[in-house]
Coordinates of C-alpha atoms in Angstrom, one line a residue:
Chain A
X1 CA 0.0 0.0 0.0
X2 CA 1.3 3.5 -0.9
X3 CA 1.6 5.4 2.3
X4 CA 4.2 8.1 1.6
X5 CA 2.6 10.5 -0.8
X6 CA 4.9 12.2 -3.3
X7 CA 3.4 15.6 -3.0
X8 CA 5.2 17.2 -5.9
X9 CA 4.0 14.5 -8.2
X10 CA 0.4 14.7 -7.0
X11 CA 0.4 18.5 -7.3
X12 CA 1.5 18.2 -10.9
X13 CA -1.3 15.8 -11.6
X14 CA -3.8 18.1 -9.8
X15 CA -2.4 21.1 -11.7
X16 CA -1.7 23.0 -8.5
X17 CA 1.3 25.0 -7.5
X18 CA 2.3 24.6 -3.8
X19 CA 4.7 26.6 -1.7
X20 CA 7.2 24.6 0.4
X21 CA 5.1 25.2 3.5
X22 CA 2.0 23.9 1.7
X23 CA 3.9 20.8 0.5
X24 CA 5.1 20.0 4.1
X25 CA 1.6 20.5 5.5
X26 CA -0.1 18.4 2.8
X27 CA 2.5 15.7 3.2
X28 CA 1.7 15.5 6.9
X29 CA -2.1 15.7 6.3
X30 CA -2.1 13.0 3.6
X31 CA -0.1 10.7 5.9
X32 CA -2.7 11.3 8.6
X33 CA -5.4 10.4 6.1
X34 CA -3.6 7.2 5.2
X35 CA -4.0 6.3 8.9
X36 CA -7.7 7.1 8.7
X37 CA -8.1 5.0 5.5
X38 CA -6.5 2.0 7.2
X39 CA -9.9 1.3 8.7
X40 CA -10.7 -0.3 5.3
X41 CA -7.8 -2.8 5.6
X42 CA -9.6 -5.1 8.1
X43 CA -13.1 -4.3 6.9
X44 CA -12.4 -5.3 3.3
X45 CA -10.0 -8.1 4.1
X46 CA -12.3 -10.9 3.0
X47 CA -14.2 -8.8 0.5
X48 CA -13.6 -9.6 -3.2
X49 CA -12.7 -6.3 -4.9
X50 CA -14.3 -6.0 -8.2
X51 CA -14.4 -2.6 -9.8
X52 CA -16.2 -3.6 -13.0
X53 CA -19.3 -1.5 -12.8
X54 CA -22.4 -2.5 -14.6
X55 CA -23.9 0.8 -15.7
X56 CA -27.7 0.8 -16.1
X57 CA -27.8 4.6 -16.5
X58 CA -29.9 5.9 -19.4
X59 CA -28.3 8.5 -21.6
X60 CA -30.5 11.5 -21.9
X61 CA -31.8 12.6 -25.2
X62 CA -29.5 14.9 -27.0
X63 CA -31.0 18.3 -27.4
X64 CA -29.1 20.9 -29.4
X65 CA -29.5 24.3 -27.8
X66 CA -27.7 27.2 -29.4
X67 CA -26.3 29.0 -26.3
X68 CA -23.1 30.2 -27.9
X69 CA -23.5 33.8 -27.0
X70 CA -24.4 32.9 -23.4
X71 CA -21.5 30.5 -23.0
X72 CA -19.0 32.9 -24.5
X73 CA -20.3 35.5 -22.1
X74 CA -19.2 33.3 -19.2
X75 CA -15.6 33.0 -20.5
X76 CA -13.0 35.2 -18.9
X77 CA -11.5 36.1 -22.3
X78 CA -13.2 36.2 -25.7
X79 CA -12.2 37.5 -29.0
X80 CA -14.2 37.5 -32.3
X81 CA -16.6 34.8 -31.1
X82 CA -14.0 32.5 -29.7
X83 CA -12.7 31.8 -26.2
X84 CA -9.1 32.9 -26.1
X85 CA -6.1 31.3 -24.3
X86 CA -2.5 32.2 -24.1
X87 CA -0.3 31.2 -27.0
X88 CA 0.1 27.4 -26.9
X89 CA 2.1 26.7 -30.1
X90 CA 4.9 28.8 -31.3
X91 CA 6.0 28.8 -34.9
X92 CA 9.2 26.7 -35.2
X93 CA 12.3 28.8 -35.8
X94 CA 13.3 28.5 -39.4
Chain N
X1 CA -43.1 36.5 11.5
X2 CA -43.9 33.2 13.3
X3 CA -41.6 30.6 14.6
X4 CA -44.1 27.7 14.6
X5 CA -43.0 24.4 13.1
X6 CA -45.4 24.5 10.2
X7 CA -44.3 27.9 8.8
X8 CA -45.3 27.2 5.2
X9 CA -48.8 26.0 6.1
X10 CA -49.5 29.0 8.3
X11 CA -48.2 31.5 5.7
X12 CA -50.0 29.8 2.9
X13 CA -53.3 29.8 4.9
X14 CA -52.8 33.6 5.6
X15 CA -52.2 34.2 1.9
X16 CA -55.3 32.2 0.9
X17 CA -57.4 34.1 3.5
X18 CA -56.0 37.4 2.0
X19 CA -54.7 38.4 5.5
X20 CA -51.5 39.3 3.7
X21 CA -50.4 39.3 0.1
X22 CA -47.2 37.8 -1.4
X23 CA -45.7 41.2 -2.0
X24 CA -46.0 42.2 1.7
X25 CA -44.6 38.8 2.7
X26 CA -41.6 39.2 0.4
X27 CA -41.0 42.7 1.6
X28 CA -41.1 41.5 5.3
X29 CA -38.6 38.8 4.5
X30 CA -36.3 41.2 2.6
X31 CA -36.4 43.6 5.5
X32 CA -35.6 40.8 7.9
X33 CA -32.6 39.8 5.8
X34 CA -31.4 43.4 5.8
X35 CA -31.7 43.6 9.6
X36 CA -30.3 40.2 10.6
X37 CA -27.9 38.9 7.9
X38 CA -25.1 41.3 8.7
X39 CA -24.5 39.3 11.9
X40 CA -25.2 35.9 10.4
X41 CA -23.8 35.8 6.9
X42 CA -26.3 33.4 5.4
X43 CA -26.9 35.1 2.1
X44 CA -24.3 35.6 -0.7
X45 CA -26.8 37.0 -3.2
X46 CA -30.3 38.5 -2.6
X47 CA -32.6 38.7 -5.6
X48 CA -34.8 41.4 -4.2
X49 CA -36.2 43.0 -7.4
X50 CA -37.0 39.7 -9.0
X51 CA -38.7 38.4 -5.8
X52 CA -40.9 41.5 -5.6
X53 CA -41.9 41.2 -9.3
X54 CA -42.7 37.5 -8.8
X55 CA -44.7 38.3 -5.7
X56 CA -46.8 40.8 -7.7
X57 CA -47.4 38.2 -10.4
X58 CA -48.6 35.7 -7.9
X59 CA -50.8 38.2 -6.1
X60 CA -52.4 39.0 -9.5
X61 CA -52.9 35.2 -10.0
X62 CA -54.7 34.9 -6.7
X63 CA -56.8 38.1 -7.4
X64 CA -58.0 36.5 -10.6
X65 CA -59.2 33.5 -8.6
X66 CA -56.7 31.1 -10.3
X67 CA -56.0 27.9 -8.4
X68 CA -52.5 28.0 -6.8
X69 CA -50.3 25.5 -5.0
X70 CA -49.6 25.4 -1.3
X71 CA -46.2 27.0 -2.0
X72 CA -47.6 29.9 -4.0
X73 CA -46.1 33.1 -2.7
X74 CA -43.9 31.4 -0.1
X75 CA -40.4 32.9 -0.1
X76 CA -37.4 30.5 -0.2
X77 CA -33.7 30.5 -0.9
X78 CA -31.2 28.0 -2.2
X79 CA -27.6 27.0 -1.5
X80 CA -25.2 28.7 -3.8
X81 CA -24.2 25.5 -5.6
X82 CA -27.7 25.1 -7.1
X83 CA -28.0 27.0 -10.4
X84 CA -30.7 29.6 -11.2
X85 CA -30.7 31.2 -14.6
X86 CA -29.3 34.7 -14.7
X87 CA -28.3 34.6 -11.0
X88 CA -24.7 34.2 -9.6
X89 CA -23.8 30.7 -8.6
X90 CA -20.5 31.0 -6.7
X91 CA -20.2 27.7 -4.8
X92 CA -18.7 29.8 -2.0
X93 CA -15.5 30.0 -4.1
X94 CA -13.3 32.7 -5.6
X95 CA -13.2 30.4 -8.6
X96 CA -16.9 31.1 -9.4
X97 CA -17.4 34.4 -7.7
X98 CA -18.7 36.1 -10.9
X99 CA -20.3 33.0 -12.6
X100 CA -23.8 33.6 -13.8
X101 CA -25.7 30.4 -14.4
X102 CA -27.2 30.0 -17.9
X103 CA -29.9 27.6 -16.7
X104 CA -32.0 26.6 -13.7
X105 CA -31.7 23.5 -11.6
X106 CA -34.7 21.1 -11.9
X107 CA -35.4 21.2 -8.2
X108 CA -35.5 25.0 -8.2
X109 CA -37.6 25.1 -11.4
X110 CA -40.2 22.8 -9.8
X111 CA -40.5 25.3 -6.9
X112 CA -40.7 28.2 -9.3
X113 CA -43.4 26.3 -11.2
X114 CA -45.3 25.9 -7.9
X115 CA -45.1 29.8 -7.6
X116 CA -42.7 29.7 -4.6
X117 CA -40.6 32.9 -4.6
X118 CA -36.8 32.9 -4.7
X119 CA -35.2 35.4 -2.3
X120 CA -31.6 34.6 -3.1
X121 CA -28.5 32.3 -2.8
X122 CA -27.0 31.0 0.4
X123 CA -23.5 30.7 1.8
X124 CA -21.8 27.4 2.0
X125 CA -18.4 25.8 2.5
X126 CA -16.4 26.2 -0.7
X127 CA -17.7 23.6 -3.2
X128 CA -19.6 22.0 -0.3
X129 CA -16.3 20.8 1.3
X130 CA -16.5 21.5 5.0
X131 CA -18.7 21.1 8.0
X132 CA -18.8 24.6 9.6
X133 CA -19.5 27.0 6.6
X134 CA -16.1 28.6 7.4
X135 CA -14.3 27.7 4.2
X136 CA -16.4 30.0 2.0
X137 CA -14.6 32.8 0.1
X138 CA -17.5 35.0 1.2
X139 CA -16.9 34.5 4.9
X140 CA -18.3 32.5 7.7
X141 CA -22.0 31.8 8.5
X142 CA -22.8 32.2 12.2
X143 CA -25.5 30.3 14.1
X144 CA -28.5 32.5 14.6
X145 CA -29.2 30.9 18.0
X146 CA -25.7 31.9 19.2
X147 CA -23.6 33.9 16.8
X148 CA -20.4 32.8 18.6
X149 CA -21.1 29.3 17.3
X150 CA -20.9 27.7 13.8
X151 CA -24.1 27.1 11.8
X152 CA -22.7 23.7 10.6
X153 CA -22.0 22.9 7.0
X154 CA -21.7 22.7 4.3
X155 CA -25.2 24.0 3.9
X156 CA -24.8 26.4 6.8
X157 CA -26.4 29.3 5.1
X158 CA -29.4 27.2 4.2
X159 CA -30.0 26.1 7.9
X160 CA -29.2 29.6 9.3
X161 CA -31.6 31.3 7.0
X162 CA -34.5 29.0 8.1
X163 CA -33.5 29.3 11.8
X164 CA -33.5 33.1 11.6
X165 CA -36.7 33.1 9.6
X166 CA -34.9 34.9 6.7
X167 CA -36.6 32.3 4.3
X168 CA -39.7 30.1 4.9
X169 CA -37.6 27.2 3.7
X170 CA -34.4 26.5 1.8
X171 CA -32.6 23.9 -0.3
X172 CA -29.2 22.6 0.6
X173 CA -27.1 19.7 -0.8
X174 CA -26.0 16.6 1.2
X175 CA -22.9 14.7 0.2
X176 CA -21.9 13.4 3.6
X177 CA -24.4 15.0 6.1
X178 CA -24.3 18.6 4.7
X179 CA -28.0 19.2 4.9
X180 CA -28.6 17.3 8.2
X181 CA -25.7 18.4 10.3
X182 CA -26.3 22.2 9.9
X183 CA -30.1 21.5 10.3
X184 CA -29.2 19.9 13.6
X185 CA -26.9 22.7 14.7
X186 CA -29.5 25.3 13.9
X187 CA -32.6 23.5 15.3
X188 CA -34.2 22.9 11.9
X189 CA -35.4 19.9 9.9
X190 CA -33.3 18.6 7.0
X191 CA -33.7 15.7 4.6
X192 CA -31.2 13.7 2.6
X193 CA -33.4 11.6 0.3
X194 CA -32.9 8.3 -1.4
X195 CA -30.2 8.6 -4.0
X196 CA -32.0 9.4 -7.3
X197 CA -35.2 10.8 -5.7
X198 CA -34.3 14.4 -6.4
X199 CA -32.7 15.5 -9.7
X200 CA -29.1 16.7 -9.5
X201 CA -29.5 18.6 -12.8
X202 CA -28.2 22.1 -12.0
X203 CA -26.4 21.1 -8.8
X204 CA -22.7 21.9 -9.2
X205 CA -21.0 18.5 -8.9
X206 CA -18.7 17.6 -6.0
X207 CA -19.2 13.9 -5.5
X208 CA -21.8 12.8 -8.0
X209 CA -22.5 9.3 -6.7
X210 CA -23.2 10.5 -3.2
X211 CA -24.9 13.9 -3.2
X212 CA -28.6 14.9 -3.3
X213 CA -30.4 18.2 -3.1
X214 CA -32.5 18.3 0.1
X215 CA -35.0 20.7 1.8
X216 CA -34.4 22.5 5.1
X217 CA -37.4 23.8 7.0
X218 CA -38.8 24.8 10.3
X219 CA -40.9 21.7 10.7
X220 CA -41.4 18.2 9.4
X221 CA -44.7 18.8 7.6
X222 CA -43.1 21.8 5.7
X223 CA -40.2 19.5 4.8
X224 CA -42.4 16.9 3.3
X225 CA -44.4 19.5 1.3
X226 CA -41.2 20.8 -0.3
X227 CA -39.7 17.4 -0.8
X228 CA -43.0 16.3 -2.5
X229 CA -42.6 19.3 -4.9
X230 CA -38.9 18.8 -5.9
X231 CA -38.7 15.0 -6.1
X232 CA -39.3 12.7 -9.0
X233 CA -37.9 11.6 -12.4
X234 CA -36.1 14.1 -14.5
X235 CA -35.0 13.4 -18.0
X236 CA -32.1 15.8 -17.5
X237 CA -30.6 13.5 -14.8
X238 CA -30.1 9.9 -15.8
X239 CA -29.6 8.9 -12.1
X240 CA -33.1 9.9 -11.1
X241 CA -35.5 7.1 -10.3
X242 CA -38.1 6.5 -13.0
X243 CA -40.9 5.2 -10.8
X244 CA -40.4 7.3 -7.7
X245 CA -43.6 8.7 -6.2
X246 CA -44.2 10.3 -2.9
X247 CA -47.2 11.1 -0.8
X248 CA -47.4 12.0 2.8
X249 CA -50.6 12.6 4.8
X250 CA -49.1 12.7 8.3
X251 CA -51.7 10.4 9.8
X252 CA -49.9 7.1 9.7
X253 CA -49.9 5.0 12.9
X254 CA -46.5 4.0 14.4
X255 CA -48.0 1.1 16.3
X256 CA -45.8 -2.0 15.7
X257 CA -43.2 -0.1 13.8
X258 CA -39.7 -1.5 14.6
X259 CA -37.2 1.2 15.5
X260 CA -33.5 0.4 15.9
X261 CA -31.8 2.8 18.3
X262 CA -28.1 3.5 18.1
X263 CA -27.2 6.2 20.6
X264 CA -23.5 6.3 19.7
X265 CA -22.4 6.2 23.3
X266 CA -18.7 6.5 23.6
X267 CA -18.4 8.4 20.3
X268 CA -20.8 11.3 20.9
X269 CA -21.5 13.7 23.8
X270 CA -23.8 12.7 26.6
X271 CA -26.4 15.2 25.4
X272 CA -26.5 13.7 21.9
X273 CA -26.6 10.2 23.2
X274 CA -29.4 11.1 25.6
X275 CA -31.4 12.8 22.8
X276 CA -31.3 9.6 20.7
X277 CA -32.5 7.5 23.7
X278 CA -35.2 10.0 24.4
X279 CA -36.4 9.7 20.8
X280 CA -36.6 5.9 21.2
X281 CA -38.6 6.2 24.4
X282 CA -41.1 8.7 22.8
X283 CA -41.6 6.4 19.9
X284 CA -42.2 3.5 22.3
X285 CA -45.0 5.6 23.8
X286 CA -46.6 5.8 20.3
X287 CA -46.7 2.0 20.2
X288 CA -43.5 1.4 18.2
X289 CA -41.1 -1.3 19.2
X290 CA -37.7 0.3 19.9
X291 CA -34.6 -1.7 20.6
X292 CA -30.8 -1.2 20.5
X293 CA -29.0 -1.9 17.2
X294 CA -25.4 -1.5 16.0
X295 CA -24.7 0.4 12.8
X296 CA -22.2 -0.9 10.3
X297 CA -18.5 0.0 11.0
X298 CA -18.6 3.8 11.0
X299 CA -14.8 4.1 10.7
X300 CA -14.9 2.1 7.5
X301 CA -17.8 4.1 6.2
X302 CA -16.0 7.3 6.9
X303 CA -12.8 6.1 5.2
X304 CA -14.8 4.9 2.2
X305 CA -16.7 8.2 2.0
X306 CA -13.6 10.4 2.0
X307 CA -11.8 8.3 -0.5
X308 CA -14.8 8.2 -2.9
X309 CA -15.9 11.8 -2.5
X310 CA -12.3 13.2 -2.8
X311 CA -11.7 11.0 -5.9
X312 CA -14.9 12.2 -7.6
X313 CA -14.1 15.8 -6.5
X314 CA -10.7 15.7 -8.1
X315 CA -12.3 14.6 -11.3
X316 CA -15.3 16.9 -11.2
X317 CA -13.2 20.0 -10.3
X318 CA -10.8 19.3 -13.2
X319 CA -13.1 21.5 -15.3
X320 CA -12.0 24.6 -13.5
X321 CA -9.1 25.6 -15.7
X322 CA -9.6 29.3 -16.3
X323 CA -10.6 28.9 -19.9
X324 CA -14.3 28.5 -20.4
X325 CA -15.6 30.0 -17.2
X326 CA -14.6 30.9 -13.7
X327 CA -11.5 32.6 -12.4
X328 CA -8.6 33.2 -14.8
X329 CA -5.1 34.1 -13.5
X330 CA -3.7 37.2 -15.0
X331 CA -0.7 37.4 -17.3
X332 CA -0.1 33.6 -17.7
X333 CA 2.3 33.2 -20.5
X334 CA 1.4 29.6 -21.6
X335 CA -1.6 27.3 -21.4
X336 CA -0.1 25.0 -18.6
X337 CA 0.7 28.1 -16.6
X338 CA -2.8 29.4 -17.1
X339 CA -4.3 26.1 -15.8
X340 CA -2.1 25.9 -12.8
X341 CA -2.2 29.5 -11.8
X342 CA -5.9 29.8 -12.2
X343 CA -6.5 26.7 -10.1
X344 CA -3.9 27.7 -7.5
X345 CA -5.3 31.2 -7.1
X346 CA -9.0 30.3 -7.5
X347 CA -9.3 27.4 -5.0
X348 CA -9.1 27.6 -1.2
X349 CA -7.1 25.4 1.1
X350 CA -9.8 22.8 1.8
X351 CA -10.6 22.3 -1.8
X352 CA -6.9 21.9 -2.7
X353 CA -6.6 19.4 0.1
X354 CA -9.5 17.3 -1.2
X355 CA -8.2 17.5 -4.8
X356 CA -4.8 16.3 -3.7
X357 CA -6.4 13.5 -1.7
X358 CA -8.5 12.5 -4.7
X359 CA -5.5 12.5 -7.0
X360 CA -3.6 10.4 -4.4
X361 CA -6.5 7.8 -4.2
X362 CA -6.8 7.6 -8.0
X363 CA -3.2 7.5 -9.2
X364 CA -1.6 4.3 -10.3
X365 CA -0.8 3.0 -6.7
X366 CA -3.7 4.6 -4.9
X367 CA -6.3 3.1 -7.1
X368 CA -5.9 -0.4 -5.9
X369 CA -4.9 0.5 -2.3
X370 CA -7.7 3.0 -1.7
X371 CA -10.3 3.6 -4.4
X372 CA -11.2 0.0 -5.3
X373 CA -11.2 -0.8 -1.6
X374 CA -13.5 2.1 -0.8
X375 CA -16.0 0.9 -3.5
X376 CA -15.9 -2.6 -2.1
X377 CA -16.6 -1.2 1.4
X378 CA -19.5 0.9 0.0
X379 CA -21.1 -2.3 -1.3
X380 CA -20.4 -4.2 2.0
X381 CA -21.9 -1.3 4.1
X382 CA -25.0 -1.2 1.9
X383 CA -25.4 -5.0 2.3
X384 CA -25.1 -4.7 6.0
X385 CA -27.7 -2.0 6.2
X386 CA -30.0 -4.0 4.0
X387 CA -29.7 -6.8 6.6
X388 CA -30.3 -4.3 9.4
X389 CA -33.5 -3.1 7.7
X390 CA -34.7 -6.7 7.6
X391 CA -34.9 -6.5 11.4
X392 CA -36.2 -3.0 11.8
X393 CA -38.1 -0.4 9.8
X394 CA -36.0 2.6 10.7
X395 CA -32.9 3.5 12.8
X396 CA -32.5 6.5 15.0
X397 CA -28.9 7.7 15.5
X398 CA -26.8 10.8 16.1
X399 CA -26.0 13.0 13.1
X400 CA -23.0 14.7 14.8
X401 CA -21.0 13.9 17.9
X402 CA -21.8 17.3 19.5
X403 CA -24.1 20.3 19.2
X404 CA -23.0 23.4 17.4
X405 CA -19.5 24.3 18.7
X406 CA -17.9 27.7 19.1
X407 CA -16.2 29.2 16.2
X408 CA -13.0 29.4 18.3
X409 CA -13.2 25.7 19.2
X410 CA -12.7 24.3 15.7
X411 CA -10.4 21.3 15.6
X412 CA -7.1 21.9 13.9
X413 CA -6.3 18.6 12.2
X414 CA -8.4 18.0 9.0
X415 CA -8.7 14.2 9.8
X416 CA -10.2 15.1 13.3
X417 CA -12.8 17.3 11.6
X418 CA -13.5 14.5 9.1
X419 CA -14.1 12.0 11.9
X420 CA -17.1 14.1 13.1
X421 CA -18.9 13.1 9.9
X422 CA -18.9 9.4 10.8
X423 CA -22.6 9.1 11.5
X424 CA -23.7 11.4 8.6
X425 CA -21.9 9.7 5.8
X426 CA -23.6 6.3 6.2
X427 CA -26.8 7.3 4.5
X428 CA -24.8 8.8 1.5
X429 CA -22.6 5.7 1.2
X430 CA -25.7 3.4 1.1
X431 CA -27.9 5.8 -0.9
X432 CA -30.7 5.6 1.8
X433 CA -32.9 8.4 3.1
X434 CA -32.2 10.2 6.4
X435 CA -34.3 12.8 8.1
X436 CA -32.8 15.0 10.8
X437 CA -34.8 16.9 13.3
X438 CA -34.3 18.7 16.7
X439 CA -34.8 16.5 19.7
X440 CA -34.3 18.6 22.8
X441 CA -31.6 21.0 23.9
X442 CA -28.2 20.6 25.5
X443 CA -27.1 22.1 28.8
X444 CA -26.2 25.3 27.1
X445 CA -29.5 25.6 25.3
X446 CA -28.4 24.6 21.9
X447 CA -30.6 22.2 19.8
X448 CA -29.7 18.6 19.6
X449 CA -30.5 16.9 16.3
X450 CA -31.1 13.2 15.7
X451 CA -31.3 11.4 12.4
X452 CA -33.9 8.8 11.3
X453 CA -32.6 6.5 8.6
X454 CA -34.7 4.0 6.6
X455 CA -34.3 1.7 3.7
X456 CA -34.5 3.2 0.2
X457 CA -37.7 5.0 -0.7
X458 CA -38.9 5.0 2.9
X459 CA -39.3 8.8 3.1
X460 CA -43.0 8.7 4.0
X461 CA -42.2 6.5 7.0
X462 CA -39.3 8.8 8.1
X463 CA -41.7 11.8 7.9
X464 CA -44.3 9.9 10.0
X465 CA -41.8 9.1 12.7
X466 CA -40.4 12.7 12.5
X467 CA -43.8 14.2 12.9
X468 CA -44.6 12.1 15.9
X469 CA -41.3 13.1 17.6
X470 CA -41.9 16.8 16.7
X471 CA -45.4 16.7 18.2
X472 CA -44.1 15.1 21.3
X473 CA -41.0 17.3 21.8
X474 CA -42.3 20.5 20.3
X475 CA -39.7 20.9 17.5
X476 CA -38.1 24.3 17.2
X477 CA -40.5 26.0 19.6

């Protein structure tokens, strides 16, 4: 069982930037949580763990609603009818 | 303004008799919010203009002699993670502080269709993560019965608004006790229904497999009336139950009903334990058979709950990246930096902790060690509860280990705070209904809440038991 969380790695997965103080604090808190989670060790000892979920959910009917203007209005940055983000691809140097 | 348990019924009767009109009632409530909420902090947004306009429309409807529902003209408010078109939905977070919802949640729409009048949106722990309404970006919600104490959480604003009579009733959301614990702390009545009984469409997702929207009210009858309005199948939420129907007349006999009593002795305060025992004795006097039972392993339920809810939260909150909506960090120079800085600056400490925990439980190593085990535990606990409900019709238990604590007495270690949710999470883990109502006062005069759990779809029975207890104990009054 993994019980020493690699905080830097987890923060990268969570897309969060942590200060050194926050890393130390979260390291301690996750270790404390591991202790809390150990209650499952005995409880599930004889339980067969099967995560295959049989989904009986019904997909709702697709309804196309043109809310483009409303959705664009929610975005923090819009230009010429598009949501804008910082430059992601730079032209390769020739 | 009255403090009686059946607030909606009394107001509705007064409206029907033309003793007051909806406009007057709404203005009374808005004035009360203005006077009281500065010291309580229950509301994030007040929709005064719209509420007055709606009240005038409903008064005109009554004046024309049109038939109206029992909720027509009754002012209500909703937790700020439930969407209302054109109104801010912040989830108590900087991340969504300016987000205006483009659509209305089904539960709210059903109340609006019944001519209930929305007064505004209520404070909550950020993204419903917390149990004291003290992680909100908009500040803490204080308990109206003693403003040095917490209102509970995460639906603290919803419970406080009802307790202070700043709304006739409210909606909250319950992922692991978040309707019932604040209801208990503020001396109000709260329901977490059978999973799938109430549509989650328009509820901002935290832990989708566990949460339900639920009513908070002054009394049991009011609660049943609101639940009856918001429940039922919704084509917009595939998890709603197709054949769910609800009716409650309040005249069912409890003679012969089997009540399991779990007073939590050793894990809860003497006041809480005593309140559960008292509830058992009262029900015995109504002809029920009350006997001691043991709940499934609450430590395992708690661990499973936190693993599953954090895992789902880390996935659900992945959508907040500063691109399509929500907070965007300034001056990010690349897309990765934009994501990371927007999330780092937009989320508070508790939300970051839960996301990290969820990522930990779902990563390559954690998935087998934690997540899969938690799912197995969830199934085992559900099976154990099914077996328990073969021997009894309902179980009375604590919802929290203490009554509302002082703001200055909050525990410092997150895991110690999480442990206080042990009794609340069981109903969410098993998907069963649980009704929480006040059952006496502690030595310091604060209300003590108890929960009544039953098997799936047993809401009418829970309301019957709750009504009997309320009539015997006197509820809020």
